[in-house]
Amino acid sequence: MSRPTQKKYCFLLIFLVHFLGTSQINKLDSLKNELKANTSKDTIRAGLLIELASELTYSEPNKGFSLIEEALAISKKNTWIKGEALAQRQKGNLHYVLADNLNAMDAYQKALVLSRKIPDKQLEASVLSNLGNIHADLKEYDQALQNYRAYLETSRTLGNRAEEIKALSNIAIIYNDTENFEEGVSYLNKALTLAKEEGNDLFIAAITNNLALAYKNLGEHQKALFHYQEAMAMAQKIGNKYIEASALNSIGKINLLLKNYAVAETYASNALSLSKEIGAVEWEADSWEVLSKVYEQNGKMPEALNAYKKHIQLRDSVLNEEKKSELTRKEMQFQMERQQAVANEEIKRQQLAKIIYLIGAIFFVLMAMFGYYIYKRRRDALEKKKTAEFNAKVSETELKALRSQMNPHFIFNSLNSISDFISKNDIRQADDYLVKFSKLTRAILENSEKKSITLSEDLELMELYMQIETIRLQNKLHHQITIDQDIEPNNTLVPPLILQPFIENSIWHGIAPKNGDGHIDIKIEKEGDMLKYVVDDNGVGQSKKNVRGKKSNGSFGIKITKSRIDILSHIKNKKGSVNLMDKPEGVRVEITLPLELQF
Amino acid sequence: MLKALIVDDEQHCIDRLERLLRSSTYNIKIIAYCKTIDEAIKEIASRTPDILFLDVQLGNGTGFDLLSQLDHIDFEVIFTTSYDKYALKAFKFSALDYLLKPIDNTDLDNALQKLRQQKNLKETSQKIDILFHNFKESNPSSKRIAIPTVAGFTMLDTKQIIRFQSDANYTHIHTLSNKKITASKTIKYFEDILDDNTFFRVHKSHLVNLDYIEAYTKGKGGHITLSDKTRIEVAVRRKDELIQKLRA
């Protein structure tokens, strides 16, 4: 026979209050009287209610609940947290004795939270102990032990001896339940020493009884017998029939094992009558078993059979009870586990939801940032493009304006030149000159409207212009145009007439004032992605004729051309340039432009 | 000897041309000059000239008005004008000859040289038909063009032309009816004449009719597929403008 039975023989000290016996009845009456006198809803009444419920725990637990509810209500109203905590703990006790572990646990947990809130260490420890009892019932020994240890620690720290003894004793029970009897004995001895110091006979009796049980389990029958005798004597002394019955019964069993049949019979008989008196069916059954075996040994078969029958009968009823309670226990455990599982599931679910929300939020933020980035980049690009387009348009307009300024400039320069020519030459030549001039003018008017023309078209214009100037200077002017081999004149686009003002400048201010023949050499080269014009003249040079590059019309044309090149460079984002430099004889002009191809 | 009639409303222009023709090496006799359309119609009817020098802007109308009032044209026509962009383009379309005022001696000689090479008068009549057709036709994509070939001229509706392909100083013209005409002009000549939104120079060697582009395939410059299934490369520098035109 196993543990459930064994457990019945050890005494959880939490119940010891029950064994205080008949003196309690007086206390109950006095409490009831006090309650009747104290009807105002104050903390005194709440305290009395809790105390009364506590007194009723083992006799009429069901009556205790209404008292507790009232005590709870009063305590809450008066914000007496300790009262609330005590009431919850008592409620737990009530449920516990009614074997309603689930509600008991619930109440204890509330009490625990409240006790921590106050904070009241001793109360907290005792609640932990209560919870430990439930864990022990559910065979959650580790948890129970942990709770009891906390209980022990607190009780020691606060110097509460009675609580310390209870804690030690309860820990010992756990060890014994887990068949770690040596450890159990050690704790029981500690508890016993303290109980003796305190002179608490009830504790001494109960612990001694438990110690005896532990020795019995260790097989140390003599030690067990000795302690049982002591426990029995102490129980008799304080009139505790439970402990006495338990001890008598155990002594009987041990004597049976030791084959002291006569002694066993005596003790078993005593135990039987006492068990009957207190209604301890299981011990009754045990006593019958001992008696049955003793009769059997003595050859009293009919008595033996009768005793055995009684034993089986009682044992079965006990077993049924046990089975029932085991079933309840299992069910409760299952329910608790299920609740725990549901709670865990809920926690997991909430955690998962939290994580999902968090990930979602992070993702959303990232998406938003990414979206904004894309939007911004697109917007910036669009803006950039728009700005660029606008700038290009502005530049185009400026260029057009500049080009159109070139026309009157050119025409009136030429008209002056024609007038000069006519006054110096014959009509036939003047006519020839004029026809060429009209062709040039037409070409310039047509081409100056265009953004760009091919290099070959531009050079044709330049050629025509030079021819006219050559006529005017009576063949004093010679010119040569050289194009780099890697330039395709038909595929290269240039701004129309960009060279004209420089050539004009060379002719009017370089070669015209010069004695002797003048020469203009135009070279067109490719420099990387730039197009370079080099115009060399062998005229009088800049320094000699201050007009050059100053207030002359030539300088106006040059100024406009420089602006055109600046704007073109800006549009193409490349650095174009115009350089005028003096040579020992004449001037060199270098113009670089972004090279632009048609195809 | 050729009989020439000059129509111009300004005396100094008549005088200049007369002077130039007299000193020309070509044997040309000026039979009359007229200053108005009515006068000219009468003179043409009575004198049957071989060449008509016709000013575009006449006081009471245009040279075109004069031509339109004639039943048939059995003489050569050389237009004269000082500056008329519109008219010049029309002449180029129809390959009619013209002289810009003030008339240059060399230009006149060239014109007369060409005239002497002209095979028959029927060609001139056709060219003038083209001129009037184009005046009447407001849709720029259905103009008619006279294409100079080695043999003479070929008249084509521009909407018949799918594309032009350059071949040095010649240009091959591919038509809807799958014909290939070889013109004795550079591709640039056609690009300048067809300077409107119907034709586009996608490449150094290709001038295409935008109406016949079936697809554009992306690439560095990409290429286009025309309705006759030919694939034409697009120059990188022409890509953006082409896409813009195709979208428009």
Coordinates of N, CA, C and O in Angstrom, one line a residue, chain B residues 93-208:
Chain B
F93 N 9.8 71.5 -104.1 CA 8.9 70.4 -104.2 C 8.7 70.0 -105.7 O 8.7 68.8 -106.0
S94 N 8.5 71.0 -106.5 CA 8.1 70.7 -107.9 C 9.4 70.7 -108.8 O 9.2 70.5 -110.0
A95 N 10.5 70.9 -108.2 CA 11.8 71.0 -108.9 C 11.8 72.0 -110.1 O 12.4 71.8 -111.1
L96 N 11.0 73.0 -109.8 CA 11.0 74.1 -110.8 C 12.2 75.0 -110.6 O 12.7 75.2 -109.5
D97 N 12.7 75.6 -111.7 CA 13.8 76.5 -111.6 C 13.5 77.9 -111.1 O 12.4 78.4 -111.5
Y98 N 14.4 78.5 -110.4 CA 14.1 79.9 -110.0 C 15.4 80.7 -109.9 O 16.5 80.1 -109.7
L99 N 15.3 82.0 -109.9 CA 16.5 82.8 -109.7 C 16.2 83.8 -108.6 O 15.1 84.4 -108.6
L100 N 17.2 84.0 -107.8 CA 17.0 85.0 -106.7 C 17.5 86.3 -107.1 O 18.5 86.5 -107.8
K101 N 16.7 87.4 -106.8 CA 17.1 88.7 -107.1 C 17.8 89.4 -106.0 O 17.5 89.2 -104.8
P102 N 18.8 90.2 -106.2 CA 19.4 90.5 -107.5 C 20.0 89.3 -108.2 O 20.8 88.6 -107.6
I103 N 19.7 89.2 -109.5 CA 20.1 88.0 -110.2 C 21.6 88.0 -110.4 O 22.1 89.0 -110.9
D104 N 22.2 86.9 -110.2 CA 23.6 86.7 -110.4 C 23.9 86.1 -111.7 O 23.2 85.2 -112.2
N105 N 24.9 86.7 -112.4 CA 25.3 86.2 -113.7 C 25.4 84.7 -113.8 O 24.9 84.1 -114.7
T106 N 26.2 84.2 -112.9 CA 26.5 82.8 -112.9 C 25.2 81.9 -112.7 O 25.1 80.9 -113.3
D107 N 24.4 82.4 -111.8 CA 23.1 81.6 -111.5 C 22.3 81.6 -112.8 O 21.7 80.6 -113.1
L108 N 22.2 82.7 -113.5 CA 21.5 82.7 -114.7 C 22.0 81.8 -115.8 O 21.3 81.0 -116.4
D109 N 23.3 81.8 -115.9 CA 24.0 80.9 -116.8 C 23.7 79.4 -116.5 O 23.4 78.6 -117.4
N110 N 23.7 79.1 -115.2 CA 23.4 77.8 -114.8 C 22.0 77.4 -115.1 O 21.7 76.3 -115.6
A111 N 21.1 78.3 -114.9 CA 19.7 78.1 -115.2 C 19.5 77.8 -116.7 O 18.7 76.9 -117.1
L112 N 20.1 78.6 -117.5 CA 20.0 78.4 -118.9 C 20.6 77.1 -119.4 O 20.1 76.5 -120.3
Q113 N 21.7 76.8 -118.8 CA 22.4 75.5 -119.1 C 21.4 74.3 -118.8 O 21.2 73.5 -119.7
K114 N 20.8 74.4 -117.7 CA 19.8 73.3 -117.3 C 18.7 73.3 -118.3 O 18.2 72.2 -118.7
L115 N 18.3 74.4 -118.7 CA 17.1 74.6 -119.6 C 17.4 73.9 -120.9 O 16.6 73.2 -121.5
R116 N 18.6 74.1 -121.4 CA 19.0 73.5 -122.6 C 19.0 72.0 -122.6 O 18.8 71.3 -123.5
Q117 N 19.3 71.5 -121.4 CA 19.4 70.0 -121.2 C 18.0 69.4 -121.0 O 17.8 68.2 -121.2
Q118 N 17.0 70.2 -120.7 CA 15.6 69.8 -120.5 C 15.2 68.9 -121.7 O 15.3 69.4 -122.8
K119 N 14.6 67.7 -121.4 CA 14.3 66.8 -122.5 C 13.0 67.3 -123.3 O 13.0 67.4 -124.5
N120 N 12.0 67.6 -122.6 CA 10.8 68.0 -123.3 C 10.0 69.0 -122.4 O 10.2 69.1 -121.2
L121 N 9.0 69.6 -123.1 CA 8.2 70.6 -122.4 C 7.2 69.9 -121.5 O 6.7 70.6 -120.6
K122 N 6.9 68.7 -121.7 CA 5.8 68.0 -121.0 C 6.2 68.0 -119.5 O 5.4 68.1 -118.6
E123 N 7.5 67.9 -119.2 CA 8.0 67.8 -117.9 C 7.7 69.1 -117.1 O 7.3 69.1 -116.0
T124 N 7.9 70.2 -117.8 CA 7.6 71.5 -117.1 C 6.1 71.6 -116.8 O 5.7 72.0 -115.7
S125 N 5.3 71.1 -117.7 CA 3.8 71.1 -117.4 C 3.5 70.3 -116.2 O 2.7 70.7 -115.3
Q126 N 4.2 69.1 -116.1 CA 3.9 68.3 -114.9 C 4.4 68.9 -113.6 O 3.7 68.9 -112.6
K127 N 5.5 69.6 -113.7 CA 6.0 70.3 -112.5 C 5.1 71.3 -112.1 O 4.9 71.5 -110.9
I128 N 4.5 72.0 -113.0 CA 3.6 73.1 -112.6 C 2.3 72.5 -112.1 O 1.7 73.0 -111.1
D129 N 1.9 71.3 -112.6 CA 0.8 70.6 -112.0 C 1.0 70.3 -110.6 O 0.1 70.4 -109.7
I130 N 2.2 69.8 -110.3 CA 2.6 69.5 -108.9 C 2.5 70.8 -108.1 O 1.9 70.7 -107.0
L131 N 3.0 71.8 -108.6 CA 3.0 73.1 -107.9 C 1.5 73.5 -107.5 O 1.3 73.8 -106.3
F132 N 0.6 73.3 -108.4 CA -0.8 73.7 -108.1 C -1.4 72.7 -107.2 O -2.2 73.0 -106.3
H133 N -1.1 71.4 -107.4 CA -1.6 70.4 -106.5 C -1.2 70.7 -105.1 O -2.1 70.6 -104.2
N134 N 0.0 71.0 -104.9 CA 0.5 71.3 -103.5 C -0.1 72.5 -102.9 O -0.4 72.6 -101.7
F135 N -0.4 73.5 -103.8 CA -1.1 74.7 -103.3 C -2.5 74.4 -102.8 O -2.9 74.9 -101.7
K136 N -3.1 73.5 -103.5 CA -4.5 73.1 -103.2 C -4.5 72.2 -102.0 O -5.5 72.3 -101.1
E137 N -3.5 71.4 -101.9 CA -3.5 70.3 -100.8 C -3.0 70.9 -99.5 O -1.9 71.3 -99.4
S138 N -4.0 71.0 -98.6 CA -3.6 71.5 -97.3 C -2.9 70.5 -96.4 O -2.1 70.9 -95.5
N139 N -3.2 69.2 -96.6 CA -2.6 68.2 -95.8 C -1.1 68.0 -96.2 O -0.8 67.6 -97.3
P140 N -0.2 68.3 -95.2 CA 1.2 68.3 -95.5 C 1.7 66.9 -95.9 O 2.7 66.7 -96.6
S141 N 0.9 65.8 -95.5 CA 1.4 64.5 -95.7 C 1.0 64.0 -97.1 O 1.4 62.9 -97.5
S142 N 0.1 64.7 -97.8 CA -0.2 64.2 -99.2 C 0.2 65.2 -100.2 O -0.6 65.5 -101.2
K143 N 1.4 65.7 -100.1 CA 1.9 66.6 -101.1 C 2.5 65.7 -102.2 O 2.8 64.6 -102.0
R144 N 2.8 66.4 -103.3 CA 3.4 65.7 -104.4 C 4.8 66.2 -104.6 O 5.1 67.4 -104.4
I145 N 5.8 65.4 -105.0 CA 7.1 65.9 -105.1 C 7.7 65.4 -106.5 O 7.5 64.2 -106.9
A146 N 8.5 66.3 -107.1 CA 9.2 65.9 -108.3 C 10.6 65.5 -107.9 O 11.4 66.2 -107.3
I147 N 10.9 64.2 -108.2 CA 12.2 63.7 -107.8 C 13.2 63.7 -109.0 O 13.0 63.0 -110.0
P148 N 14.3 64.4 -108.8 CA 15.3 64.4 -109.9 C 16.0 63.0 -109.9 O 16.5 62.6 -108.9
T149 N 16.0 62.4 -111.1 CA 16.7 61.1 -111.3 C 17.7 61.3 -112.4 O 17.8 62.4 -113.0
V150 N 18.5 60.3 -112.6 CA 19.5 60.4 -113.7 C 18.8 60.6 -115.0 O 19.2 61.4 -115.9
A151 N 17.7 59.9 -115.1 CA 17.0 59.9 -116.4 C 16.1 61.2 -116.6 O 15.8 61.6 -117.7
G152 N 15.7 61.9 -115.5 CA 14.9 63.0 -115.6 C 14.2 63.3 -114.3 O 14.9 63.5 -113.3
F153 N 12.9 63.1 -114.3 CA 12.1 63.4 -113.0 C 11.1 62.3 -112.8 O 10.5 61.7 -113.8
T154 N 10.9 61.9 -111.6 CA 9.8 61.0 -111.2 C 8.9 61.8 -110.3 O 9.3 62.4 -109.3
M155 N 7.6 61.7 -110.5 CA 6.6 62.4 -109.7 C 6.0 61.4 -108.7 O 5.6 60.3 -109.1
L156 N 6.0 61.8 -107.4 CA 5.5 60.9 -106.4 C 4.6 61.7 -105.4 O 4.9 62.8 -105.1
D157 N 3.6 61.0 -104.9 CA 2.9 61.5 -103.7 C 3.8 61.2 -102.5 O 4.3 60.1 -102.4
T158 N 3.9 62.2 -101.6 CA 4.8 61.9 -100.4 C 4.3 60.8 -99.6 O 5.0 60.1 -98.9
K159 N 2.9 60.6 -99.6 CA 2.4 59.5 -98.8 C 2.7 58.1 -99.4 O 2.4 57.1 -98.8
Q160 N 3.2 58.1 -100.7 CA 3.7 56.9 -101.3 C 5.1 56.5 -100.8 O 5.5 55.3 -100.9
I161 N 5.8 57.4 -100.2 CA 7.1 57.2 -99.8 C 7.2 56.6 -98.4 O 6.7 57.2 -97.4
I162 N 7.9 55.5 -98.2 CA 8.1 54.9 -96.9 C 9.4 55.5 -96.3 O 9.4 55.9 -95.2
R163 N 10.4 55.4 -97.1 CA 11.7 55.9 -96.6 C 12.7 56.3 -97.7 O 12.5 55.9 -98.8
F164 N 13.7 57.1 -97.3 CA 14.8 57.4 -98.1 C 16.1 56.8 -97.5 O 16.2 56.8 -96.3
Q165 N 16.9 56.2 -98.4 CA 18.2 55.7 -97.9 C 19.3 56.3 -98.7 O 19.3 56.3 -99.9
S166 N 20.3 56.9 -97.9 CA 21.4 57.6 -98.6 C 22.4 56.6 -99.2 O 22.6 55.5 -98.7
D167 N 22.9 57.0 -100.4 CA 23.9 56.2 -101.0 C 24.9 57.2 -101.6 O 24.7 57.5 -102.8
A168 N 25.8 57.7 -100.8 CA 26.7 58.8 -101.2 C 25.9 60.0 -101.8 O 25.1 60.5 -101.1
N169 N 26.1 60.3 -103.1 CA 25.4 61.5 -103.6 C 24.1 61.1 -104.2 O 23.4 62.0 -104.8
Y170 N 23.7 59.8 -104.1 CA 22.4 59.4 -104.5 C 21.5 59.0 -103.3 O 22.0 58.8 -102.2
T171 N 20.2 58.9 -103.6 CA 19.3 58.5 -102.5 C 18.3 57.5 -103.1 O 17.7 57.8 -104.2
H172 N 18.2 56.4 -102.4 CA 17.2 55.4 -102.8 C 15.9 55.7 -102.1 O 15.9 55.9 -100.9
I173 N 14.8 55.7 -102.9 CA 13.5 56.0 -102.3 C 12.6 54.7 -102.4 O 12.5 54.2 -103.5
H174 N 12.2 54.3 -101.2 CA 11.3 53.1 -101.2 C 9.9 53.5 -101.0 O 9.5 54.2 -100.1
T175 N 9.1 52.9 -101.9 CA 7.7 53.4 -102.0 C 6.7 52.3 -101.4 O 7.2 51.1 -101.3
L176 N 5.5 52.7 -101.2 CA 4.5 51.7 -100.8 C 4.3 50.6 -101.7 O 4.0 49.5 -101.3
S177 N 4.4 50.9 -103.0 CA 4.2 49.8 -104.0 C 5.4 49.0 -104.3 O 5.6 48.4 -105.3
N178 N 6.3 49.1 -103.3 CA 7.5 48.3 -103.3 C 8.5 48.6 -104.4 O 9.3 47.8 -104.8
K179 N 8.4 49.9 -104.9 CA 9.3 50.3 -106.0 C 10.5 51.0 -105.3 O 10.4 51.6 -104.2
K180 N 11.7 51.0 -106.0 CA 12.8 51.7 -105.5 C 13.3 52.7 -106.6 O 13.5 52.3 -107.7
I181 N 13.2 53.9 -106.2 CA 13.6 55.0 -107.1 C 14.9 55.6 -106.7 O 15.1 55.9 -105.5
T182 N 15.9 55.7 -107.6 CA 17.2 56.3 -107.2 C 17.2 57.7 -107.6 O 17.1 58.0 -108.8
A183 N 17.3 58.6 -106.7 CA 17.3 60.1 -107.0 C 18.8 60.5 -107.1 O 19.7 60.0 -106.4
S184 N 19.0 61.5 -108.0 CA 20.3 62.1 -108.1 C 20.6 63.2 -107.2 O 21.2 64.2 -107.6
K185 N 20.1 63.1 -106.0 CA 20.3 64.2 -105.0 C 20.7 63.5 -103.7 O 20.4 62.3 -103.4
T186 N 21.3 64.3 -102.8 CA 21.7 63.7 -101.5 C 20.5 63.6 -100.6 O 19.4 64.3 -100.9
I187 N 20.6 62.9 -99.5 CA 19.5 62.7 -98.6 C 19.2 64.0 -97.9 O 18.0 64.3 -97.6
K188 N 20.2 64.9 -97.8 CA 20.0 66.2 -97.2 C 19.0 67.1 -98.0 O 18.2 67.8 -97.4
Y189 N 19.1 66.9 -99.3 CA 18.2 67.7 -100.2 C 16.8 67.4 -99.9 O 15.9 68.3 -99.7
F190 N 16.5 66.1 -99.7 CA 15.1 65.7 -99.4 C 14.7 66.1 -97.9 O 13.6 66.5 -97.7
E191 N 15.7 65.9 -97.1 CA 15.4 66.3 -95.7 C 15.0 67.8 -95.6 O 14.1 68.1 -94.9
D192 N 15.7 68.6 -96.3 CA 15.4 70.1 -96.3 C 14.0 70.4 -96.9 O 13.3 71.2 -96.4
I193 N 13.7 69.7 -98.0 CA 12.4 69.9 -98.7 C 11.3 69.4 -97.8 O 10.3 70.1 -97.6
L194 N 11.4 68.2 -97.3 CA 10.4 67.6 -96.5 C 10.5 68.0 -95.0 O 10.3 67.1 -94.2
D195 N 10.7 69.2 -94.8 CA 11.0 69.7 -93.5 C 9.6 70.0 -92.8 O 9.2 71.1 -92.5
D196 N 8.9 68.9 -92.5 CA 7.7 69.1 -91.7 C 7.6 67.9 -90.8 O 8.5 67.2 -90.5
N197 N 6.4 67.6 -90.3 CA 6.3 66.6 -89.3 C 6.0 65.2 -89.8 O 5.8 64.3 -89.1
T198 N 6.1 65.0 -91.2 CA 5.8 63.7 -91.7 C 7.1 62.9 -91.8 O 7.0 61.7 -91.6
F199 N 8.2 63.5 -92.2 CA 9.4 62.8 -92.4 C 10.4 63.2 -91.3 O 10.5 64.3 -90.8
F200 N 11.2 62.1 -90.9 CA 12.2 62.4 -89.9 C 13.5 61.6 -90.2 O 13.5 60.4 -90.6
R201 N 14.6 62.4 -90.1 CA 15.9 61.7 -90.3 C 16.3 61.0 -89.0 O 16.8 61.6 -88.1
V202 N 16.1 59.7 -89.0 CA 16.4 58.9 -87.8 C 17.9 58.5 -87.8 O 18.4 58.1 -86.7
H203 N 18.6 58.7 -88.9 CA 19.9 58.2 -89.0 C 20.6 59.0 -90.1 O 19.9 59.5 -91.0
K204 N 21.9 59.0 -90.1 CA 22.7 59.6 -91.1 C 22.2 59.2 -92.5 O 22.1 59.9 -93.5
S205 N 21.9 57.9 -92.6 CA 21.5 57.3 -93.9 C 20.0 57.1 -94.1 O 19.7 56.6 -95.2
H206 N 19.3 57.5 -93.1 CA 17.8 57.2 -93.3 C 16.9 58.3 -92.9 O 17.0 58.9 -91.9
L207 N 16.0 58.6 -93.9 CA 14.9 59.6 -93.7 C 13.6 58.8 -93.8 O 13.4 58.1 -94.9
V208 N 12.8 58.8 -92.8 CA 11.7 57.9 -92.8 C 10.3 58.6 -92.7 O 10.3 59.7 -92.1

